[in-house]
Structures are given as structure tokens and as C-alpha cells.
Coordinates of C-alpha atoms in Angstrom, one line a residue:
X1 CA 108.9 92.3 -65.6
X2 CA 112.3 92.6 -67.1
X3 CA 111.3 95.8 -68.9
X4 CA 109.8 97.2 -65.7
X5 CA 113.0 96.5 -63.9
X6 CA 115.1 98.3 -66.5
X7 CA 112.7 101.3 -66.6
X8 CA 112.5 101.6 -62.8
X9 CA 116.3 101.4 -62.6
X10 CA 116.8 104.1 -65.1
X11 CA 114.2 106.4 -63.6
X12 CA 115.9 106.1 -60.2
X13 CA 119.2 106.8 -61.9
X14 CA 118.0 110.1 -63.1
X15 CA 116.3 110.9 -59.8
X16 CA 119.6 110.3 -58.0
X17 CA 121.5 112.5 -60.6
X18 CA 119.1 115.4 -59.9
X19 CA 119.1 114.8 -56.1
X20 CA 122.8 114.5 -55.3
X21 CA 121.5 114.4 -51.7
X22 CA 124.6 114.2 -49.6
X23 CA 123.8 112.9 -46.1
X24 CA 120.4 111.4 -47.1
X25 CA 120.3 107.8 -46.1
X26 CA 118.9 105.1 -48.4
X27 CA 118.2 101.4 -48.2
X28 CA 119.9 99.2 -50.8
X29 CA 119.1 95.5 -50.7
X30 CA 118.6 92.3 -52.7
X31 CA 115.3 91.5 -54.3
X32 CA 114.5 88.1 -55.8
X33 CA 115.3 89.3 -59.3
X34 CA 116.6 92.8 -59.0
X35 CA 118.4 95.2 -56.6
X36 CA 116.1 97.4 -54.6
X37 CA 116.9 101.0 -53.8
X38 CA 114.4 102.3 -51.2
X39 CA 112.2 99.4 -52.0
X40 CA 112.1 100.0 -55.8
X41 CA 113.9 98.0 -58.5
X42 CA 117.3 99.5 -59.4
X43 CA 119.5 98.5 -62.3
X44 CA 123.2 99.2 -61.9
X45 CA 124.8 100.5 -65.2
X46 CA 128.3 100.8 -63.9
X47 CA 131.8 101.3 -65.3
X48 CA 135.2 100.6 -63.6
X49 CA 137.8 103.3 -63.1
X50 CA 140.6 103.5 -60.6
X51 CA 141.6 106.6 -58.7
X52 CA 145.4 106.0 -58.7
X53 CA 145.4 105.6 -62.5
X54 CA 143.8 109.1 -63.0
X55 CA 145.3 112.4 -61.9
X56 CA 143.3 113.7 -58.9
X57 CA 142.8 116.9 -60.8
X58 CA 140.9 115.0 -63.5
X59 CA 138.7 112.7 -61.4
X60 CA 135.7 115.0 -61.7
X61 CA 136.0 115.3 -65.5
X62 CA 136.1 111.5 -65.8
X63 CA 133.0 111.2 -63.7
X64 CA 131.2 113.7 -65.9
X65 CA 132.1 111.5 -68.9
X66 CA 130.7 108.4 -67.0
X67 CA 127.3 110.2 -66.7
X68 CA 127.4 111.3 -70.3
X69 CA 127.7 107.7 -71.5
X70 CA 124.7 106.8 -69.3
X71 CA 126.4 105.2 -66.3
X72 CA 124.7 105.6 -62.9
X73 CA 127.4 103.9 -60.9
X74 CA 131.3 103.6 -60.9
X75 CA 133.3 100.7 -59.6
X76 CA 136.7 100.9 -58.2
X77 CA 139.2 98.6 -56.6
X78 CA 141.0 99.8 -53.4
X79 CA 144.8 99.2 -53.5
X80 CA 146.4 98.0 -50.3
X81 CA 150.0 98.7 -51.5
X82 CA 149.0 102.3 -52.3
X83 CA 147.5 102.9 -48.8
X84 CA 150.0 101.0 -46.7
X85 CA 153.3 101.2 -48.6
X86 CA 155.3 100.2 -45.5
X87 CA 154.0 98.2 -42.5
X88 CA 151.9 100.5 -40.3
X89 CA 152.4 103.5 -42.5
X90 CA 149.1 104.6 -44.1
X91 CA 148.6 107.1 -46.9
X92 CA 145.2 108.5 -47.9
X93 CA 146.6 111.7 -49.4
X94 CA 146.7 113.2 -52.9
X95 CA 146.0 110.7 -55.5
X96 CA 145.5 108.1 -52.8
X97 CA 142.6 109.9 -51.2
X98 CA 139.9 107.3 -51.9
X99 CA 137.5 109.0 -49.5
X100 CA 137.6 112.2 -51.6
X101 CA 137.1 110.1 -54.8
X102 CA 133.9 108.5 -53.5
X103 CA 132.6 111.8 -52.2
X104 CA 133.2 113.5 -55.5
X105 CA 131.3 110.7 -57.2
X106 CA 128.4 111.5 -55.0
X107 CA 128.6 115.2 -55.8
X108 CA 128.4 114.2 -59.5
X109 CA 125.3 112.0 -58.9
X110 CA 127.0 108.7 -59.2
X111 CA 126.7 105.6 -56.9
X112 CA 129.8 103.5 -56.1
X113 CA 130.5 99.8 -55.8
X114 CA 133.6 99.4 -53.7
X115 CA 136.1 96.6 -54.2
X116 CA 138.7 96.6 -51.3
X117 CA 139.2 92.8 -51.7
X118 CA 142.2 93.3 -50.5
X119 CA 143.5 91.2 -53.4
X120 CA 142.6 93.0 -56.6
X121 CA 144.6 91.6 -59.5
X122 CA 143.8 94.6 -61.8
X123 CA 147.1 94.3 -63.7
X124 CA 148.6 95.9 -60.6
X125 CA 151.9 95.3 -58.8
X126 CA 151.5 92.1 -56.6
X127 CA 147.8 92.2 -57.2
X128 CA 147.5 95.1 -54.8
X129 CA 149.4 93.5 -51.9
X130 CA 152.2 95.5 -50.3
X131 CA 155.7 94.1 -51.0
X132 CA 156.6 94.0 -47.3
X133 CA 154.1 91.2 -46.6
X134 CA 156.8 88.9 -48.1
X135 CA 159.1 89.9 -45.2
X136 CA 156.7 88.7 -42.6
X137 CA 157.9 85.2 -41.5
X138 CA 155.6 82.4 -42.7
X139 CA 153.0 84.8 -44.2
X140 CA 150.9 83.4 -47.0
X141 CA 148.5 85.7 -48.8
X142 CA 144.9 84.6 -49.5
X143 CA 145.0 82.1 -46.7
X144 CA 144.1 81.5 -43.1
X145 CA 147.7 81.8 -42.0
X146 CA 147.6 83.9 -38.8
X147 CA 150.3 86.5 -39.9
X148 CA 148.4 87.3 -43.1
X149 CA 145.0 87.5 -41.3
X150 CA 146.5 89.9 -38.7
X151 CA 148.0 92.3 -41.3
X152 CA 144.8 92.1 -43.5
X153 CA 142.6 92.9 -40.4
X154 CA 144.7 95.9 -39.5
X155 CA 144.4 97.3 -43.0
X156 CA 140.7 96.7 -43.5
X157 CA 139.9 98.4 -40.2
X158 CA 142.0 101.4 -41.3
X159 CA 140.1 101.4 -44.6
X160 CA 136.8 101.1 -42.7
X161 CA 137.6 104.3 -40.7
X162 CA 137.9 106.1 -44.1
X163 CA 135.0 104.7 -46.0
X164 CA 132.3 103.0 -43.9
X165 CA 130.6 106.4 -43.2
X166 CA 130.1 106.7 -46.9
X167 CA 127.9 103.6 -47.2
X168 CA 124.5 104.3 -48.6
X169 CA 122.9 103.3 -45.3
X170 CA 124.9 106.1 -43.6
X171 CA 124.1 108.8 -46.1
X172 CA 126.8 108.1 -48.6
X173 CA 126.8 106.7 -52.1
X174 CA 128.6 103.3 -51.7
X175 CA 125.9 100.8 -52.6
X176 CA 127.8 97.6 -51.9
X177 CA 131.2 96.3 -51.1
X178 CA 133.0 93.3 -52.6
X179 CA 135.0 90.8 -50.4
X180 CA 138.0 89.0 -51.9
X181 CA 138.2 89.0 -55.7
X182 CA 137.7 86.0 -58.1
X183 CA 138.6 83.7 -55.2
X184 CA 137.1 80.7 -56.9
X185 CA 139.9 80.9 -59.5
X186 CA 142.4 80.5 -56.7
X187 CA 140.8 78.4 -53.9
X188 CA 137.6 77.1 -52.4
X189 CA 138.0 77.6 -48.7
X190 CA 134.6 78.8 -47.4
X191 CA 136.0 79.2 -43.9
X192 CA 138.5 81.7 -45.3
X193 CA 135.8 83.6 -47.1
X194 CA 133.7 83.7 -43.9
X195 CA 136.8 85.3 -42.1
X196 CA 136.8 87.9 -44.9
X197 CA 133.1 88.7 -44.3
X198 CA 133.7 89.0 -40.6
X199 CA 136.7 91.4 -41.0
X200 CA 134.6 93.6 -43.3
X201 CA 131.6 93.8 -41.0
X202 CA 133.7 94.4 -38.0
X203 CA 135.5 97.2 -39.8
X204 CA 132.2 99.0 -40.3
X205 CA 131.2 97.7 -43.8
X206 CA 127.8 96.7 -42.5
X207 CA 125.8 97.1 -45.7
X208 CA 125.5 94.8 -48.7
X209 CA 128.5 92.5 -49.3
X210 CA 129.1 90.4 -52.4
X211 CA 131.6 88.1 -54.2
X212 CA 132.5 87.9 -57.9
X213 CA 133.9 85.1 -59.9
X214 CA 134.1 83.8 -63.5
X215 CA 131.3 81.5 -64.4
X216 CA 133.3 78.2 -64.1
X217 CA 134.5 79.2 -60.6
X218 CA 131.4 80.8 -59.1
X219 CA 130.5 77.8 -56.9
X220 CA 134.0 77.8 -55.4
X221 CA 134.3 81.5 -54.8
X222 CA 131.0 82.6 -53.4
X223 CA 130.0 82.6 -49.7
X224 CA 126.5 81.4 -48.9
X225 CA 124.4 84.3 -47.8
X226 CA 126.2 86.8 -50.0
X227 CA 125.3 87.7 -53.6
X228 CA 127.5 85.7 -56.1
X229 CA 128.2 88.2 -58.9
X230 CA 129.5 86.8 -62.2
X231 CA 132.4 87.9 -64.4
X232 CA 133.1 87.5 -68.1
X233 CA 129.6 86.3 -69.2
X234 CA 126.9 88.4 -70.9
X235 CA 124.3 85.8 -72.1
X236 CA 121.3 86.6 -69.9
X237 CA 120.2 83.0 -69.5
X238 CA 123.6 81.8 -68.4
X239 CA 123.9 84.8 -66.0
X240 CA 120.6 84.0 -64.4
X241 CA 121.2 80.2 -64.2
X242 CA 124.7 80.5 -62.7
X243 CA 123.6 83.0 -60.0
X244 CA 120.5 81.1 -59.2
X245 CA 122.4 77.9 -58.8
X246 CA 124.5 79.5 -56.1
X247 CA 121.9 81.9 -54.5
X248 CA 119.0 79.8 -53.4
X249 CA 117.3 80.0 -56.8
X250 CA 117.2 83.9 -56.7
X251 CA 118.8 87.0 -58.0
X252 CA 119.5 89.8 -58.4
X253 CA 121.6 89.3 -61.5
X254 CA 124.9 91.3 -61.6
X255 CA 127.7 91.0 -64.1
X256 CA 130.5 92.4 -61.9
X257 CA 133.1 92.4 -64.7
X258 CA 132.1 92.7 -68.3
X259 CA 135.0 92.9 -70.7
X260 CA 134.4 95.0 -73.8
X261 CA 138.2 95.6 -74.0
X262 CA 141.6 94.2 -72.8
X263 CA 145.0 95.2 -71.5
X264 CA 148.6 95.1 -73.0
X265 CA 151.9 93.7 -72.0
X266 CA 155.4 94.4 -73.3
X267 CA 156.4 92.6 -76.5
X268 CA 152.9 91.6 -77.5
X269 CA 150.5 93.2 -80.0
X270 CA 148.2 96.0 -78.8
X271 CA 144.8 94.6 -77.9
X272 CA 141.6 96.0 -79.4
X273 CA 138.1 94.8 -79.1
X274 CA 135.7 96.2 -81.8
X275 CA 132.7 98.1 -80.4
X276 CA 130.4 96.6 -83.0
X277 CA 130.6 93.2 -81.3
X278 CA 129.8 94.5 -77.9
X279 CA 127.2 97.3 -78.2
X280 CA 124.5 94.7 -79.1
X281 CA 125.5 92.6 -76.1
X282 CA 125.1 95.6 -73.8
X283 CA 121.7 96.3 -75.3
X284 CA 120.7 92.7 -74.7
X285 CA 121.9 92.8 -71.0
X286 CA 120.1 96.0 -70.3
X287 CA 117.0 94.9 -72.0
X288 CA 116.9 91.8 -69.8
X289 CA 117.0 94.0 -66.6
X290 CA 120.5 92.6 -65.6
X291 CA 122.9 94.9 -63.8
X292 CA 126.4 95.3 -65.2
X293 CA 129.9 96.8 -64.5
X294 CA 132.1 97.2 -67.5
X295 CA 135.8 96.5 -66.9
X296 CA 137.1 99.0 -67.9
X297 CA 135.1 102.1 -68.6
X298 CA 138.3 104.1 -68.3
X299 CA 141.7 102.5 -67.8
X300 CA 144.0 105.5 -67.5
X301 CA 147.7 104.9 -66.7
X302 CA 149.6 102.7 -64.3
X303 CA 152.2 105.2 -63.3
X304 CA 155.4 104.8 -61.4
X305 CA 156.3 101.1 -60.8
X306 CA 152.8 99.8 -60.1
X307 CA 152.2 97.7 -63.1
X308 CA 151.8 94.0 -62.5
X309 CA 152.8 90.9 -64.4
X310 CA 151.3 87.6 -65.6
X311 CA 153.1 84.3 -65.2
X312 CA 151.7 80.8 -65.1
X313 CA 154.9 78.8 -64.9
X314 CA 154.5 77.2 -68.4
X315 CA 154.1 80.5 -70.2
X316 CA 156.4 83.5 -70.7
X317 CA 156.7 86.2 -68.0
X318 CA 154.4 89.1 -69.1
X319 CA 155.0 92.5 -67.5
X320 CA 152.2 94.9 -68.3
X321 CA 152.6 98.2 -70.0
X322 CA 152.3 101.5 -68.2
X323 CA 149.5 102.6 -70.5
X324 CA 146.3 101.1 -69.3
X325 CA 144.3 102.5 -72.2
X326 CA 142.6 99.1 -72.3
X327 CA 140.8 100.0 -75.5
X328 CA 138.2 101.2 -73.1
X329 CA 135.2 103.4 -74.0
X330 CA 137.1 106.4 -72.5
X331 CA 140.7 106.5 -73.7
X332 CA 143.8 107.0 -71.6
X333 CA 143.4 110.8 -71.7
X334 CA 139.7 110.6 -70.8
X335 CA 138.2 111.3 -74.2
X336 CA 135.2 109.6 -75.7
X337 CA 136.0 106.9 -78.3
X338 CA 133.7 105.4 -81.0
X339 CA 133.1 102.6 -78.4
X340 CA 131.9 105.2 -75.9
X341 CA 129.4 106.6 -78.4
X342 CA 128.2 103.1 -79.4
X343 CA 127.6 102.2 -75.8
X344 CA 125.9 105.5 -75.1
X345 CA 123.5 104.8 -78.0
X346 CA 122.8 101.3 -76.5
X347 CA 122.0 102.8 -73.1
X348 CA 119.8 105.5 -74.6
X349 CA 117.5 102.9 -76.1
X350 CA 116.5 102.0 -72.6
X351 CA 115.8 105.4 -71.2
X352 CA 112.3 106.3 -70.1
X353 CA 110.4 108.6 -72.6
X354 CA 111.5 112.2 -72.4
X355 CA 114.7 111.5 -70.5
X356 CA 118.0 112.6 -72.1
X357 CA 121.6 112.0 -71.3
X358 CA 123.9 114.9 -70.6
X359 CA 125.8 116.2 -73.7
X360 CA 129.2 114.5 -74.2
X361 CA 131.9 116.9 -73.2
X362 CA 134.3 117.9 -76.0
X363 CA 137.6 116.1 -76.3
X364 CA 140.4 117.6 -74.3
X365 CA 142.9 119.6 -76.5
X366 CA 146.2 117.9 -77.1
X367 CA 149.4 119.2 -78.5
X368 CA 152.8 118.2 -79.8
X369 CA 156.0 119.5 -78.3
X370 CA 158.9 121.0 -80.1
X371 CA 162.3 119.3 -79.5
X372 CA 163.3 119.4 -75.9
X373 CA 167.0 119.2 -75.3
X374 CA 168.1 117.3 -72.3
X375 CA 171.3 119.2 -71.5
X376 CA 172.0 117.9 -68.0
X377 CA 173.1 114.4 -67.3
X378 CA 174.3 112.1 -64.5
X379 CA 175.4 108.5 -64.6
X380 CA 173.2 106.2 -62.5
X381 CA 176.3 104.5 -61.1
X382 CA 178.1 107.8 -60.2
X383 CA 176.0 108.8 -57.2
X384 CA 175.3 105.5 -55.5
X385 CA 173.9 105.2 -52.0
X386 CA 175.7 103.3 -49.3
X387 CA 176.3 99.6 -50.0
X388 CA 174.8 96.7 -48.2
X389 CA 177.3 93.8 -48.1
X390 CA 176.6 90.1 -48.1
X391 CA 178.3 86.9 -49.1
X392 CA 175.6 86.1 -51.7
X393 CA 173.1 88.2 -53.6
X394 CA 170.2 89.6 -51.5
X395 CA 166.6 90.2 -52.9
X396 CA 164.8 93.5 -53.0
X397 CA 162.8 92.2 -50.0
X398 CA 166.0 91.4 -48.1
X399 CA 167.0 95.0 -48.7
X400 CA 163.5 96.3 -47.6
X401 CA 163.1 97.9 -51.0
X402 CA 159.8 97.9 -52.8
X403 CA 160.3 98.9 -56.5
X404 CA 162.8 100.2 -58.9
X405 CA 166.4 98.9 -59.3
X406 CA 169.2 97.2 -57.4
X407 CA 172.8 97.3 -58.5
X408 CA 174.7 94.1 -57.5
X409 CA 178.5 94.5 -57.5
X410 CA 181.2 91.9 -57.1
X411 CA 184.9 91.2 -58.1
X412 CA 186.1 88.3 -60.3
X413 CA 189.6 87.3 -61.5
X414 CA 189.9 88.2 -65.2
X415 CA 191.9 87.2 -68.2
X416 CA 189.5 84.5 -69.4
X417 CA 186.3 83.8 -71.3
X418 CA 183.4 81.9 -69.8
X419 CA 179.7 81.7 -69.0
X420 CA 178.2 84.0 -66.5
X421 CA 175.1 82.3 -65.0
X422 CA 172.8 84.3 -62.8
X423 CA 170.3 82.3 -60.8
X424 CA 166.7 83.4 -61.3
X425 CA 166.9 87.1 -62.4
X426 CA 163.7 88.9 -61.6
X427 CA 163.1 90.5 -63.9
X428 CA 165.5 92.3 -66.3
X429 CA 169.3 92.7 -65.8
X430 CA 172.0 94.7 -67.5
X431 CA 175.5 93.2 -67.1
X432 CA 178.7 95.4 -67.0
X433 CA 182.3 94.5 -66.8
X434 CA 184.5 97.4 -65.5
X435 CA 181.7 99.8 -66.4
X436 CA 181.2 98.5 -70.0
X437 CA 177.8 96.8 -70.8
X438 CA 178.4 93.3 -72.1
X439 CA 174.8 92.0 -72.2
X440 CA 171.4 91.7 -70.8
X441 CA 169.2 89.0 -69.2
X442 CA 165.5 89.1 -69.8
X443 CA 163.1 86.9 -67.8
X444 CA 160.5 87.2 -70.5
X445 CA 162.8 85.3 -72.8
X446 CA 163.7 82.6 -70.2
X447 CA 167.3 83.8 -70.1
X448 CA 169.7 83.2 -67.2
X449 CA 173.3 83.5 -68.7
X450 CA 175.6 85.0 -71.2
X451 CA 179.1 84.4 -72.4
X452 CA 181.6 87.1 -71.4
X453 CA 185.2 88.0 -72.0
X454 CA 187.0 89.2 -68.9
X455 CA 190.1 91.5 -69.3
X456 CA 193.2 90.7 -67.4
X457 CA 193.5 91.5 -63.7
X458 CA 190.7 91.8 -61.1
X459 CA 187.4 92.8 -62.8
X460 CA 184.5 94.6 -61.4
X461 CA 181.2 92.9 -62.2
X462 CA 178.0 95.0 -62.0
X463 CA 174.5 93.6 -62.5
X464 CA 171.7 96.1 -62.6
X465 CA 168.4 94.4 -61.9
X466 CA 164.9 96.0 -62.6
X467 CA 161.7 94.9 -60.8
X468 CA 159.3 94.8 -63.8
X469 CA 156.2 94.3 -61.7
X470 CA 155.3 91.5 -59.3
X471 CA 152.9 88.8 -60.5
X472 CA 149.3 89.7 -60.0
X473 CA 147.3 86.5 -60.6
X474 CA 147.5 82.8 -59.8
X475 CA 149.6 80.6 -57.6
X476 CA 152.8 82.5 -58.4
X477 CA 151.6 85.3 -56.1
X478 CA 153.4 83.2 -53.5
X479 CA 156.7 83.4 -55.4
X480 CA 157.0 87.1 -55.9
X481 CA 160.4 88.2 -54.6
X482 CA 162.5 90.4 -56.8
X483 CA 166.2 90.8 -57.7
X484 CA 168.7 87.9 -57.9
X485 CA 167.2 84.9 -56.1
X486 CA 170.0 82.3 -56.6
X487 CA 173.7 82.4 -56.8
X488 CA 175.9 83.9 -59.5
X489 CA 178.6 81.7 -61.1
X490 CA 181.3 82.2 -63.6
X491 CA 182.6 79.1 -65.3
X492 CA 180.7 77.1 -62.7
X493 CA 182.3 78.8 -59.7
X494 CA 180.1 80.7 -57.4
X495 CA 181.0 84.4 -56.9
X496 CA 181.1 85.7 -53.4
X497 CA 181.3 89.0 -51.7
X498 CA 178.5 91.2 -53.0
X499 CA 177.7 94.9 -52.6
X500 CA 174.1 96.0 -53.0
X501 CA 173.1 99.5 -54.0
X502 CA 169.3 100.2 -53.7
X503 CA 167.9 102.5 -56.4
X504 CA 164.1 102.8 -55.7
X505 CA 164.1 106.0 -57.7
X506 CA 161.7 107.8 -55.4
X507 CA 163.4 111.1 -56.2
X508 CA 165.6 112.0 -59.2
X509 CA 167.7 114.9 -60.3
X510 CA 170.6 114.9 -57.8
X511 CA 174.2 114.8 -59.2
X512 CA 173.4 116.1 -62.7
X513 CA 175.6 118.5 -64.5
X514 CA 176.3 119.9 -68.0
X515 CA 179.0 117.3 -68.7
X516 CA 177.9 114.1 -70.6
X517 CA 178.3 110.6 -69.1
X518 CA 181.0 108.5 -70.6
X519 CA 180.5 104.9 -71.7
X520 CA 177.2 103.1 -71.9
X521 CA 176.1 103.0 -68.2
X522 CA 172.5 104.0 -67.5
X523 CA 172.0 107.8 -67.5
X524 CA 169.6 110.3 -66.0
X525 CA 169.0 113.2 -68.3
X526 CA 167.2 116.4 -67.5
X527 CA 165.8 119.1 -69.7
X528 CA 163.5 122.2 -69.5
X529 CA 161.0 123.8 -71.7
X530 CA 158.5 126.7 -71.5
X531 CA 154.8 126.7 -72.2
X532 CA 152.4 129.5 -72.8
X533 CA 149.4 127.2 -72.7
X534 CA 149.0 123.6 -71.4
X535 CA 147.3 120.6 -73.0
X536 CA 147.7 116.9 -73.0
X537 CA 150.7 115.5 -74.9
X538 CA 152.3 112.2 -75.5
X539 CA 156.1 111.9 -75.1
X540 CA 157.4 110.1 -78.2
X541 CA 160.0 107.5 -77.0
X542 CA 160.5 105.6 -80.2
X543 CA 164.1 106.8 -80.5
X544 CA 164.8 105.8 -76.9
X545 CA 165.5 102.3 -75.5
X546 CA 164.2 101.5 -72.1
X547 CA 163.5 103.5 -69.0
X548 CA 161.3 105.8 -66.9
X549 CA 160.1 109.4 -67.4
X550 CA 159.4 112.1 -64.8
X551 CA 157.8 115.5 -65.5
X552 CA 157.6 118.1 -62.9
X553 CA 158.2 115.5 -60.2
X554 CA 155.5 113.0 -61.4
X555 CA 156.6 109.5 -62.3
X556 CA 154.7 109.0 -65.6
X557 CA 155.7 105.3 -65.9
X558 CA 158.0 103.1 -68.0
X559 CA 158.7 103.0 -71.7
X560 CA 160.4 100.3 -73.7
X561 CA 161.1 100.3 -77.4
X562 CA 160.0 96.7 -77.9
X563 CA 156.4 98.1 -77.7
X564 CA 153.5 98.0 -78.3
X565 CA 153.4 101.2 -76.2
X566 CA 155.7 103.9 -77.8
X567 CA 154.4 107.0 -76.1
X568 CA 154.1 108.1 -72.5
X569 CA 150.9 110.0 -71.7
X570 CA 151.6 113.4 -70.1
X571 CA 148.3 114.9 -68.7
X572 CA 147.7 118.7 -69.0
X573 CA 146.9 118.7 -65.3
X574 CA 150.6 118.1 -64.5
X575 CA 152.0 120.7 -66.9
X576 CA 152.6 124.4 -66.0
X577 CA 152.6 127.6 -67.9
X578 CA 156.2 128.7 -67.8
X579 CA 159.0 126.4 -67.0
X580 CA 158.6 122.6 -67.0
X581 CA 161.1 119.9 -66.1
X582 CA 161.6 116.5 -67.6
X583 CA 163.9 113.8 -66.3
X584 CA 164.5 110.6 -68.2
X585 CA 166.3 107.5 -66.9
X586 CA 167.6 105.6 -70.0
X587 CA 169.1 102.2 -69.6
X588 CA 170.1 101.2 -73.1
X589 CA 170.4 104.0 -75.7
X590 CA 172.3 106.2 -73.4
X591 CA 173.5 108.8 -75.9
X592 CA 169.9 110.0 -76.7
X593 CA 169.5 113.7 -75.7
X594 CA 166.3 114.9 -77.4
X595 CA 162.7 114.4 -76.6
X596 CA 159.6 115.2 -78.6
X597 CA 155.9 115.2 -77.8
X598 CA 153.1 114.2 -80.2
X599 CA 149.4 115.0 -80.1
X600 CA 148.2 111.3 -80.3
X601 CA 149.2 108.1 -78.5
X602 CA 151.2 105.4 -80.2
X603 CA 150.2 102.2 -78.6
X604 CA 150.4 99.6 -81.4
X605 CA 153.9 99.3 -82.7
X606 CA 156.2 96.4 -81.9
X607 CA 159.9 96.8 -82.6

């Protein structure tokens, strides 16, 4: 029976690839041991990839690679903070056009499993929640608190207007939709889960719904009546037993997150997972007729300020890198890796006789860059916006600012030496006395103070705080405000009278000139170079310190010399023949004025 399930599923896979029948309705449902597509057993061979982590211009190429590896389905989270960045302001344009992403998958002969959740984790800022939820009085995420449920319902209905017409029952390619996300690792309130189900169905998601949880938490996180998918387990007997225990003794059997790879965070070694240890497991799962979604098939890049962080209270704060290469089968640039080829061979073993996978597309060309001189500069503190004044420090949320930086400024009587103690810095601070940097405070290292010498007279104290990414997992989701959360004291005396300058860095380039920036304050530097041909490249930031890079208006993400990520991926799709512009915000090594590109990523060097 298991062999028949696998064979029927793969036959249907190739039928759907040939058909690409947009507008043709299908029926997708649960059988006792397998999924049923139009009444016949269907095995999902799925891989996760996220539309905001891939340039829109490259979506189709990544989907073709999914088919070439043997996938018949792709899974994706849907990111609330991407689509409702401010309360009541929705964005489904450009790289946020999830509807176009799903429709493109249908054009490429791929089914989709949709994961709106709305909590996603995903190593993503605040686990996908928009920052402004924290400004709603009394709101508690992942709970039955009325304020949260109201905002959640508004969002999911907006999403339903975009995506419910694309369910398989309505002629689209969305096979099933996940509610919540690993909720059993967080809580066990079945009434809350039932509210989730109700919101989804009322929003138009009237097809097959499911939950997913790690094996130890599956009994807490599933909702009776829905399929309880399992995460992180690939032993067939354990998969079957855990799902049967929570699903009236039945299947189908679905591994919603299978981890043949892992992610990175700043200051820790690059994570790699050998393909040899996982190709055989994939072979075993497919041979047993179990459906699977590998997390990740293709990670891509967490651009802008959208990386999340891990923190469990008794462990260091761990902000994640911008590279989401993940050691996945498809690398950050979308090229096949040895792991891709090993998994393709495992899938090929289960193809019906005479069926062949598409040829693997050639690797994209990549190039180095000659030295780019950054000839224009502007000090970050030289062109400040209007100040917000308050007696004590305000948080990002108090200032209605989502991401980026806030400069805190106060005055203090000088002519003395003492301890400057900053209450709860979130997450990284540079401290300046009269414009001169005197130290830094890093939440990762548990720091909250430094000893400083104040010159005589009244002294200007500046503290530049960077939001390094809100926590994306666990109970500390509820303690996710950014900036300075406590008071600031010098020699035990609280400092009062603060000016706050919001620096969300949504646009850069103003106030730059040919003159250099004196001192060691953070600097924005701009350069130009010309190209006769475009190809992928990787900006080599090993000689730089810490900051953010923009090319042709695209925020490519953060860099930090501590590693392990030392390069910033620059996709060919965002380069131009002719003139190209790069802007770098450098916080530490402010005299750096040259930038190079290399033809391969450097993701494994700690400094």
C-alpha cells in the first residue's frame, strides 16, 4: 500500500506539471493513510521558500529549480508585518505580492501549502507580528485577549480577500492552509485554536486546514478535527504513531517541517548539515508514502531589518544574520548544491518507470567587482530629524518607529570619571561624549554599563541604539520593545531631559557631499560604478565593521565583522547595465572608503 501511495502521488505530480490548468477546480481531502487529490492518493514532496526573501524577479527561476529537484509543492509562510506595516495600512505590492507568487507557482505546475499562521517564527522580526501591536493597550499576542483577536481578524480577512480564490477548490493551487504555528510549544488552549479556525473559515479559507507541532508538543498544539502535522521527525513509525494518537487513529501522515539544514546568528559558527546524513532519510520517508515539506528548500536573504532573534532568558540574546542561506539544497543565490543533487537522486528513485525530472538549470553566473570608491559621505548625526523630547528615554514603540536606529541625547555635568549605566539596552548601543565614541553596549554579551571620563563643563551624551531584530520564539515574544527601556544613570544619578531622533533608515542618501566626516561618528558613504554586464556578486565586508548596505535603492541587509557572515549577497536582478549606486552605513570603522565584490559568498568566518 505504501508503494502504491508513493507511485500514485508521483504520477499525479507529473500530471499536474503537464496540466497547469489554471481555473480547473480539484478536490483535496484527507484519506485514512494518504492525502487524496480528486479521489486518488497524493504524496506531497514539498520545499519551503519565502517570497520576501527572494527578489520578485527571481521567483520563477527558484520555482523551476524546485521542479528540477523533484518537488511538486512549495510551502510558504505569510508575514503579517510585511503586509500591514502600520495599523490599517496594507501592502501587497512588489516583493510583497503573495497572490502573484502563488499564481506563478501554478503557472510552473506547483501546488502550494500556505502558512499565514499569523505567527510564523521563521527567524523573522517579531515572528511575523507587526511592531505596532505592542502599542495597542493591553494587547497580548497568541492569546484570547480581545484587542489581539480584533487586529488578527482584520488582517486575516484582508489576506482572505487576496488568497482564498486561489484555493484548489476554487480553481487555484493552494492545497491546504495552516492555522497558528507550533502552538503546542507555546500553549495548549484549544478554545484559542478554535477561534483561529473560525477566523480562517470566515475569511474564505474554506478548504483543508491543519496544524503543525514538534513531536513532544503535538497533543497540545493540534485542534481536534484538523490534521495534526508533525515537525522535526523523520522516522516513519514515530510519524505515524504521533499523528494517529492525535487524529482518531488515522492519517494522512505529513512532516510539515523537515530540517536538513539550519540557520545562523551573529557571533556563532556557520551551521552546516551534511547531505549524506539526510538523503537516505528522505529516501526512507518517500518510500513509506509519507508526505514531507523540507524547511528550507531555499532560504534566500532576510533583507532590510527583518531578521529575528532568539532569547530564552537564561541564554544569550542571538540576533540572526541577514544571510538565510540555511545550508539549504538551493543556496542563497538560487543555485543547486551537492545537497540538492543528493536529494534529487533520492526522489528519482521513487519515480514511476519512464518518468524523468526536468534538467537542472545551470548555475547563475557570478562575478567579482573591482574596487568601488565611496567618494561621498555624510555623518549620521549631521542631518537629524526633529527631536522628540521627554524626561526619560522613550522606546521605539513610544516613538512609533518600527526598525532601524534611535539616537538618544542628553546633557550631563562633566569634569569627572564614573560609571554610565544604561537600563536594558535593546539591542546594541554606541556611546558618544561630545561626538567622540567612548564605548559600546552589546545585549548579546549581557552588557549594561561602561566607565567614562567626562571633560570639564557641560557634556553632550549621545547613545545610538540599534534594533537588532525582535525575538521570534517563546514567551519573550511578550517582551519585545526596543530602544532604552529603563533609566540612564551616571555615578548612580538618573539623567533627565532626553531628545530622541528617529532614524528608521527607510531612505538614504540625503546630505552627502565630497567632504569627509570628521571624528568617529557613524557615517553614510556613497559610491558609483558602471557595468557592461550584470551577474550575481557578493559584497566583501571583511574590512568593514558593522552596518547596512543599499544598492540601487534596495536594502540588502546588515553586515557585522564578528561573523560568521562576511559577505552581503547582491542579486543580478537588482543591478543595471550602466551606472549603479551603493550606500553603506558604517557604525564602527568609519574611515573605510573602498568596497569590493567577490564571486562566492563567505559565510563561515568568525572574527
